[in-house]
């Protein structure tokens, strides 16, 4: 199994080009099930998760072609299977999102329940309630959701009891071909949802309100093909911005939408790094000045993203003062704390809050994390720490960060991938 080894204590200097967003790309891949025309996704990140989704779609008879460059073509001329087996769904929860498109296209689907994961129980009850409201009949059997909509799906008014990114996206994917109008209220407003709606609208869907709390979908009879650019990955961008602020130096980020990280920039600036927002780039620099403690809590977009909480905490371990970090989205997303503590951080976790008392320096250590973003926080901590850090279980990083060691290496980080 691969590890990443970092000799810390070197500032980062250089430019990093941000890839397309993983969390948009994997939902956009599912879009291909809604049409017999070809869809081409450009600015497509090359990641384990997009490959998993490609494998599942290929299992269903979709022609999947990677390249040239950051591009993936998907063509579901006809489907050979409407089952998403456990072995493919357990590798990545978001594969569950094929349920709605399969139902919309064929009137039936059998999809394994995804199960819990390291950051929490993560049920899919809101997804299922919405799909039922759209006219599907759902039964659960031996870990599978079996859904049918023999008489077709029909529009519905659905109000979510709380905000869910996945349930919002899944409802859109299910409702675009339903008969009549669907109104989704109290929905997630993430840029990835806007990206999904823009792609579907370019195919002929009639979705309005994406990016706001209420979305209206007028069902259409069929969808055409499309060539669509995946939105830049705001979490990848935020991770490298925090890496530069944590380790020091000057890093320019390109191919990003800085307006998608409006909750992050003021906090990085308050913590003592310099943030320059330009039209097509962001420059983060910190040279010599110490970091200051800042409190933070995660919230649904446009609030501070839970997917940057661990990386923000890595920065706060070195700040002057005490930072209180509250995780409001997932119940178990502090697994990076014991690992950061092994590097010398002073963190106390009580329920949903972590109290981070800044220390003068971190020291390298062998560490490993149980999820993607936690692994990224250990990389950021390793870049700033004195000595050598070995981050194990690199497959987590490969799920969501394209060439992390190359991108950071180009900025002068002493970082390498080691195969055992
Ligand atoms: C998406 O997960 C992202 N994943 C997550 O990124 C991200 O952390 C999360 O949104 C929040 O921004 C993908 O896009 C693939 P939710 P999702 O539904 O859709 C509860 C990463 O590292 N809930 O908004 O699963 C749920 O348990 C990942 O890239 C229900 O109770 O998130 C959670 O506590 C990790 N019932 C909360 O809602 C449901 O039916 C928000 O989850 C659905 C969700």
XYZ file of C-alpha atoms and ligand atoms in Angstrom:
464
model
C 0.000 0.000 0.000
C 1.313 3.480 -0.882
C 2.282 6.128 1.664
C 3.097 9.804 1.276
C 6.309 10.908 2.939
C 6.875 14.598 3.675
C 9.972 16.350 4.954
C 8.253 19.283 6.601
C 9.287 22.809 7.410
C 9.682 24.114 3.839
C 7.455 26.978 2.715
C 5.399 26.491 -0.449
C 6.112 28.708 -3.428
C 4.542 28.310 -6.843
C 1.332 27.792 -8.746
C -1.298 25.071 -8.462
C -3.966 24.452 -11.065
C -7.214 23.264 -9.528
C -8.983 20.255 -11.074
C -12.683 19.695 -11.671
C -14.795 19.006 -8.590
C -15.027 15.366 -7.520
C -18.375 15.911 -5.828
C -19.843 17.400 -8.970
C -18.209 14.995 -11.420
C -19.595 11.819 -9.864
C -23.185 13.137 -9.988
C -22.678 14.411 -13.551
C -21.568 10.914 -14.534
C -24.941 9.569 -13.348
C -26.661 12.027 -15.721
C -25.694 9.806 -18.673
C -28.326 7.268 -17.550
C -31.062 9.780 -18.392
C -30.411 9.865 -22.130
C -29.459 7.580 -25.009
C -27.261 10.381 -26.359
C -23.590 10.839 -25.548
C -22.445 13.145 -22.781
C -18.908 14.507 -22.642
C -17.528 15.859 -19.372
C -14.541 18.185 -19.657
C -12.325 19.448 -16.812
C -12.974 15.974 -15.411
C -10.797 15.083 -12.418
C -8.956 11.759 -12.724
C -9.689 10.150 -9.384
C -10.472 6.802 -7.814
C -14.059 7.927 -7.172
C -14.733 8.945 -10.780
C -13.225 5.612 -11.857
C -15.527 3.727 -9.422
C -18.534 5.507 -10.867
C -17.279 4.702 -14.379
C -17.016 1.013 -13.427
C -20.563 0.944 -12.091
C -21.923 2.640 -15.222
C -19.964 0.262 -17.461
C -21.524 -2.628 -15.504
C -24.913 -1.249 -16.578
C -23.938 -1.174 -20.234
C -22.737 2.434 -20.517
C -19.834 3.020 -22.928
C -17.260 4.867 -20.832
C -14.220 6.452 -22.412
C -11.533 8.339 -20.485
C -9.446 11.044 -22.182
C -7.982 12.609 -24.092
C -6.764 14.684 -21.148
C -9.200 15.569 -18.394
C -12.264 14.333 -20.243
C -14.739 11.476 -19.903
C -17.357 10.448 -22.454
C -20.370 8.436 -21.363
C -22.877 6.917 -23.719
C -25.833 4.931 -22.378
C -27.308 3.922 -25.768
C -29.115 1.089 -24.037
C -28.812 -0.399 -20.576
C -27.925 -4.032 -19.960
C -28.589 -3.965 -16.201
C -30.590 -1.869 -13.758
C -28.848 -3.294 -10.697
C -26.096 -1.557 -8.746
C -24.480 -4.389 -6.791
C -23.171 -4.093 -3.229
C -19.564 -4.660 -4.289
C -19.591 -1.524 -6.448
C -21.787 0.687 -4.210
C -19.870 -0.037 -0.986
C -16.696 1.438 -2.513
C -18.333 4.826 -2.922
C -21.591 6.044 -1.401
C -22.433 8.468 -4.209
C -22.997 5.540 -6.599
C -26.360 5.288 -4.787
C -27.404 8.306 -6.901
C -27.966 6.037 -9.918
C -31.239 4.867 -8.353
C -33.340 7.838 -9.498
C -31.935 8.059 -13.054
C -32.393 4.299 -13.564
C -36.005 4.584 -12.424
C -36.606 7.589 -14.649
C -35.131 5.859 -17.678
C -36.424 2.278 -17.265
C -39.125 2.351 -14.567
C -37.177 0.032 -12.268
C -33.945 -0.169 -10.300
C -32.240 -2.324 -7.704
C -29.483 -0.515 -5.854
C -27.529 -1.627 -2.811
C -27.947 0.521 0.298
C -24.620 2.291 0.839
C -24.268 1.685 4.599
C -22.498 3.971 7.063
C -18.965 5.291 6.767
C -16.154 6.672 8.876
C -17.638 10.166 9.244
C -21.077 9.047 10.432
C -24.156 6.896 9.875
C -25.147 8.849 6.762
C -28.610 7.389 6.124
C -30.391 7.861 2.788
C -33.917 8.226 4.184
C -34.419 11.670 2.610
C -33.430 10.310 -0.812
C -35.936 7.465 -0.527
C -38.786 9.659 0.734
C -38.282 12.064 -2.169
C -38.171 9.266 -4.741
C -41.356 7.779 -3.248
C -43.035 11.179 -3.393
C -42.164 11.267 -7.098
C -44.251 8.134 -7.587
C -41.910 5.190 -7.083
C -42.796 2.143 -5.040
C -39.876 1.168 -2.823
C -39.130 -2.006 -0.895
C -35.995 -3.006 0.979
C -34.711 -6.535 0.559
C -31.427 -8.035 1.767
C -29.614 -4.704 1.812
C -31.000 -3.581 -1.538
C -33.480 -0.853 -2.432
C -35.876 -2.231 -5.009
C -37.808 0.513 -6.734
C -40.351 0.525 -9.500
C -42.368 3.192 -11.221
C -44.305 1.174 -13.775
C -46.727 4.000 -14.436
C -43.945 6.576 -14.676
C -42.720 9.221 -12.255
C -44.795 12.340 -11.624
C -43.908 15.763 -10.256
C -44.402 16.456 -6.548
C -43.910 19.134 -3.900
C -41.183 18.029 -1.506
C -39.975 19.949 1.536
C -36.819 18.562 3.119
C -36.741 18.585 6.946
C -33.056 19.600 6.819
C -30.531 20.365 4.112
C -28.937 17.429 2.296
C -26.647 17.803 -0.702
C -27.109 14.199 -1.835
C -30.905 14.180 -1.452
C -31.203 17.471 -3.346
C -29.113 16.155 -6.235
C -30.849 12.798 -6.273
C -34.268 14.442 -6.360
C -33.245 16.622 -9.308
C -31.916 13.578 -11.166
C -35.173 11.709 -10.505
C -37.555 14.558 -11.331
C -36.169 15.893 -14.639
C -38.053 13.310 -16.710
C -41.104 13.061 -14.406
C -44.493 14.117 -15.691
C -45.497 17.564 -14.411
C -43.841 20.023 -12.078
C -41.703 19.289 -9.038
C -40.966 21.855 -6.353
C -38.121 21.080 -3.950
C -37.966 23.262 -0.820
C -35.234 23.690 1.802
C -32.665 22.309 -0.618
C -28.876 22.503 -0.573
C -27.364 25.448 -2.468
C -23.858 24.118 -3.174
C -22.097 25.093 -6.447
C -22.123 21.384 -7.360
C -25.931 21.524 -7.424
C -25.869 24.529 -9.739
C -23.382 22.634 -11.932
C -25.708 19.628 -12.126
C -28.698 21.809 -13.022
C -26.712 23.706 -15.682
C -25.592 20.448 -17.295
C -29.146 19.061 -17.310
C -30.601 22.323 -18.647
C -28.065 22.255 -21.496
C -29.499 18.800 -22.304
C -33.035 20.198 -22.460
C -34.198 19.971 -18.828
C -36.240 22.778 -17.279
C -34.772 23.424 -13.850
C -34.906 26.831 -12.217
C -33.737 28.075 -8.828
C -30.587 25.937 -8.422
C -28.329 27.750 -5.953
C -31.371 29.012 -4.024
C -33.443 27.266 -1.331
C -36.281 26.336 -3.661
C -35.879 24.550 -6.965
C -38.601 24.091 -9.562
C -38.388 21.375 -12.184
C -40.765 21.135 -15.080
C -40.509 17.569 -16.329
C -39.511 17.038 -19.969
C -40.058 13.984 -22.197
C -36.414 13.378 -23.112
C -32.923 14.793 -22.795
C -30.266 15.238 -25.472
C -26.481 14.916 -25.361
C -24.125 17.551 -23.975
C -20.520 18.665 -23.606
C -20.137 20.139 -20.151
C -17.238 21.591 -18.143
C -17.121 20.302 -14.565
C -17.052 23.178 -12.053
C -13.633 23.690 -10.358
C -13.134 21.823 -7.082
C -13.620 24.369 -4.284
C -12.498 21.837 -1.665
C -9.251 21.081 -3.472
C -8.674 24.844 -3.836
C -9.428 25.444 -0.152
C -7.110 22.606 0.875
C -4.136 24.107 -1.003
C -4.981 27.619 0.215
C -4.895 26.281 3.778
C -1.662 24.374 3.024
C 0.018 27.641 2.019
C -1.339 29.477 5.056
C -0.246 26.641 7.369
C 3.245 25.976 5.948
C 3.959 29.565 4.840
C 5.235 30.829 1.467
C 3.314 32.155 -1.505
C 1.003 30.031 -3.639
C -1.096 31.065 -6.627
C -4.189 28.971 -7.288
C -5.597 28.946 -10.819
C -8.667 27.450 -12.543
C -10.895 28.077 -9.531
C -14.034 30.033 -8.658
C -13.079 32.059 -5.592
C -16.692 33.137 -5.124
C -17.390 29.499 -4.182
C -15.190 29.855 -1.097
C -16.586 33.080 0.322
C -16.670 31.630 3.846
C -13.006 30.593 3.787
C -11.066 33.680 2.673
C -11.982 35.975 5.607
C -11.023 33.255 8.096
C -7.643 32.657 6.444
C -7.042 36.407 6.516
C -8.076 36.641 10.193
C -5.657 33.800 10.930
C -2.814 35.959 9.611
C -2.230 34.965 5.966
C -2.515 37.392 3.090
C -5.325 36.618 0.606
C -5.443 38.270 -2.826
C -8.566 37.479 -4.825
C -8.027 38.176 -8.547
C -10.409 37.539 -11.409
C -8.960 34.168 -12.411
C -6.637 33.339 -9.503
C -6.087 33.564 -5.784
C -2.741 34.269 -4.149
C -2.182 33.114 -0.584
C 0.954 34.170 1.225
C 2.354 34.148 4.714
C 5.979 35.001 5.289
C 7.261 34.975 8.817
C 4.139 36.266 10.574
C 2.650 33.890 13.117
C -0.842 32.421 12.877
C -3.682 33.620 15.100
C -6.475 31.480 16.562
C -9.880 31.847 14.875
C -13.138 30.071 15.762
C -15.024 28.279 13.011
C -18.164 26.206 12.570
C -19.233 24.150 9.589
C -22.523 24.823 7.858
C -24.339 24.054 4.653
C -23.282 26.255 1.715
C -22.668 29.212 1.691
C -21.382 28.484 5.226
C -17.978 26.999 5.973
C -17.688 23.557 4.281
C -17.375 20.468 6.452
C -14.970 19.141 3.805
C -12.430 21.812 4.865
C -12.894 21.478 8.629
C -9.957 19.080 9.147
C -7.583 21.171 7.011
C -8.630 24.339 8.887
C -7.961 22.570 12.155
C -4.462 21.581 10.997
C -3.756 25.303 10.526
C -5.184 26.172 13.944
C -2.892 23.665 15.709
C -0.081 26.182 15.062
C -1.993 29.375 15.866
C -1.369 31.668 18.791
C -4.334 31.184 21.154
C -7.346 28.893 21.435
C -9.642 28.056 18.516
C -13.040 26.427 18.924
C -14.104 24.391 15.916
C -17.647 23.110 15.717
C -18.759 20.396 13.268
C -22.466 20.748 12.533
C -22.887 18.498 9.482
C -21.505 15.073 10.419
C -21.578 13.511 13.888
C -18.199 11.802 13.712
C -15.844 13.975 11.759
C -12.979 14.482 14.207
C -10.923 11.368 13.506
C -7.986 13.508 12.437
C -7.679 14.903 15.994
C -5.832 11.947 17.556
C -3.517 11.812 14.541
C -2.773 15.562 14.727
C -2.160 15.104 18.452
C 0.460 12.465 17.624
C 2.276 15.249 15.770
C 2.233 17.419 18.897
C -1.085 19.254 18.499
C -3.126 20.074 21.607
C -6.773 19.260 20.828
C -9.658 18.339 23.115
C -12.858 17.028 21.552
C -16.195 17.313 23.379
C -19.158 16.173 21.344
C -19.356 18.301 18.226
C -16.679 20.756 19.362
C -12.915 20.616 19.222
C -10.861 22.999 21.337
C -7.522 23.581 19.657
C -4.801 25.179 21.773
C -2.100 26.347 19.412
C 1.431 25.011 19.861
C 4.733 26.551 18.683
C 5.541 23.675 16.326
C 4.411 20.248 15.179
C 6.807 17.333 14.754
C 6.633 14.759 11.997
C 5.217 11.312 12.786
C 3.750 8.274 11.059
C 0.004 8.952 10.812
C -3.017 7.653 8.956
C -6.578 8.790 8.502
C -9.903 7.123 7.933
C -11.267 9.503 5.345
C -10.294 11.703 2.455
C -10.361 15.194 3.938
C -8.808 14.050 7.229
C -5.902 12.650 5.181
C -5.507 16.033 3.498
C -5.296 17.728 6.902
C -2.435 15.392 7.858
C -0.597 16.318 4.647
C -1.009 20.029 5.470
C 0.196 19.439 9.034
C 3.138 17.398 7.705
C 4.161 20.256 5.385
C 4.450 22.593 8.370
C 5.894 20.091 10.871
C 9.548 19.686 11.755
C 10.961 16.409 10.465
C 9.429 13.573 8.537
C 5.723 12.641 8.364
C 4.479 9.467 6.711
C 0.774 9.516 5.828
C -0.586 5.991 5.364
C -3.749 4.772 3.628
C -3.106 7.011 0.650
C -6.037 5.442 -1.196
C -8.253 7.894 0.715
C -6.369 10.821 -0.844
C -6.499 9.252 -4.286
C -10.291 9.225 -4.037
C -10.455 13.003 -4.170
C -7.130 14.739 -4.880
C -5.600 14.472 -8.328
C -1.780 14.147 -8.112
C -1.525 15.772 -4.692
C 2.180 15.012 -4.330
C 2.947 16.407 -7.798
C 0.936 19.599 -7.273
C 2.560 20.277 -3.879
C 5.986 19.143 -5.134
C 5.803 21.821 -7.854
C 5.576 24.378 -5.050
C 8.766 23.168 -3.408
C 7.266 20.724 -0.904
C 9.561 17.800 -0.101
C 6.905 15.202 -0.687
C 6.954 11.792 -2.336
C 4.798 8.725 -2.779
C 6.354 5.518 -1.535
C 5.108 2.046 -2.497
C 5.629 -0.701 0.052
C -21.944 15.426 0.239
O -22.291 14.285 1.004
C -20.492 15.281 -0.113
N -20.286 14.057 -0.853
C -19.655 15.267 1.158
O -18.278 15.206 0.787
C -19.906 16.545 1.935
O -19.194 16.486 3.145
C -21.407 16.687 2.223
O -22.151 16.627 0.978
C -21.762 17.988 2.913
O -21.317 19.067 2.162
C -20.528 14.007 -2.140
O -20.960 14.966 -2.760
C -20.235 12.731 -2.832
P -25.557 15.400 2.953
P -23.803 13.906 1.278
O -26.630 14.542 2.377
O -24.590 14.282 0.083
C -27.608 13.523 6.885
C -16.112 14.261 0.697
O -15.168 14.114 1.505
N -28.536 12.820 5.975
O -25.616 16.860 2.747
O -23.831 12.500 1.724
C -26.176 13.026 6.766
O -25.957 11.868 7.527
C -17.539 14.007 1.122
O -15.938 14.605 -0.485
C -29.594 12.092 6.492
O -29.761 11.990 7.719
O -24.116 14.871 2.472
C -25.410 14.234 7.237
O -25.324 14.245 8.626
C -17.660 13.517 2.517
N -30.451 11.465 5.629
C -26.236 15.423 6.750
O -27.543 14.881 6.498
C -30.296 11.537 4.264
O -31.103 10.933 3.535
C -25.771 16.099 5.482
O -25.469 15.097 4.498
C -29.242 12.291 3.751
C -28.362 12.933 4.617
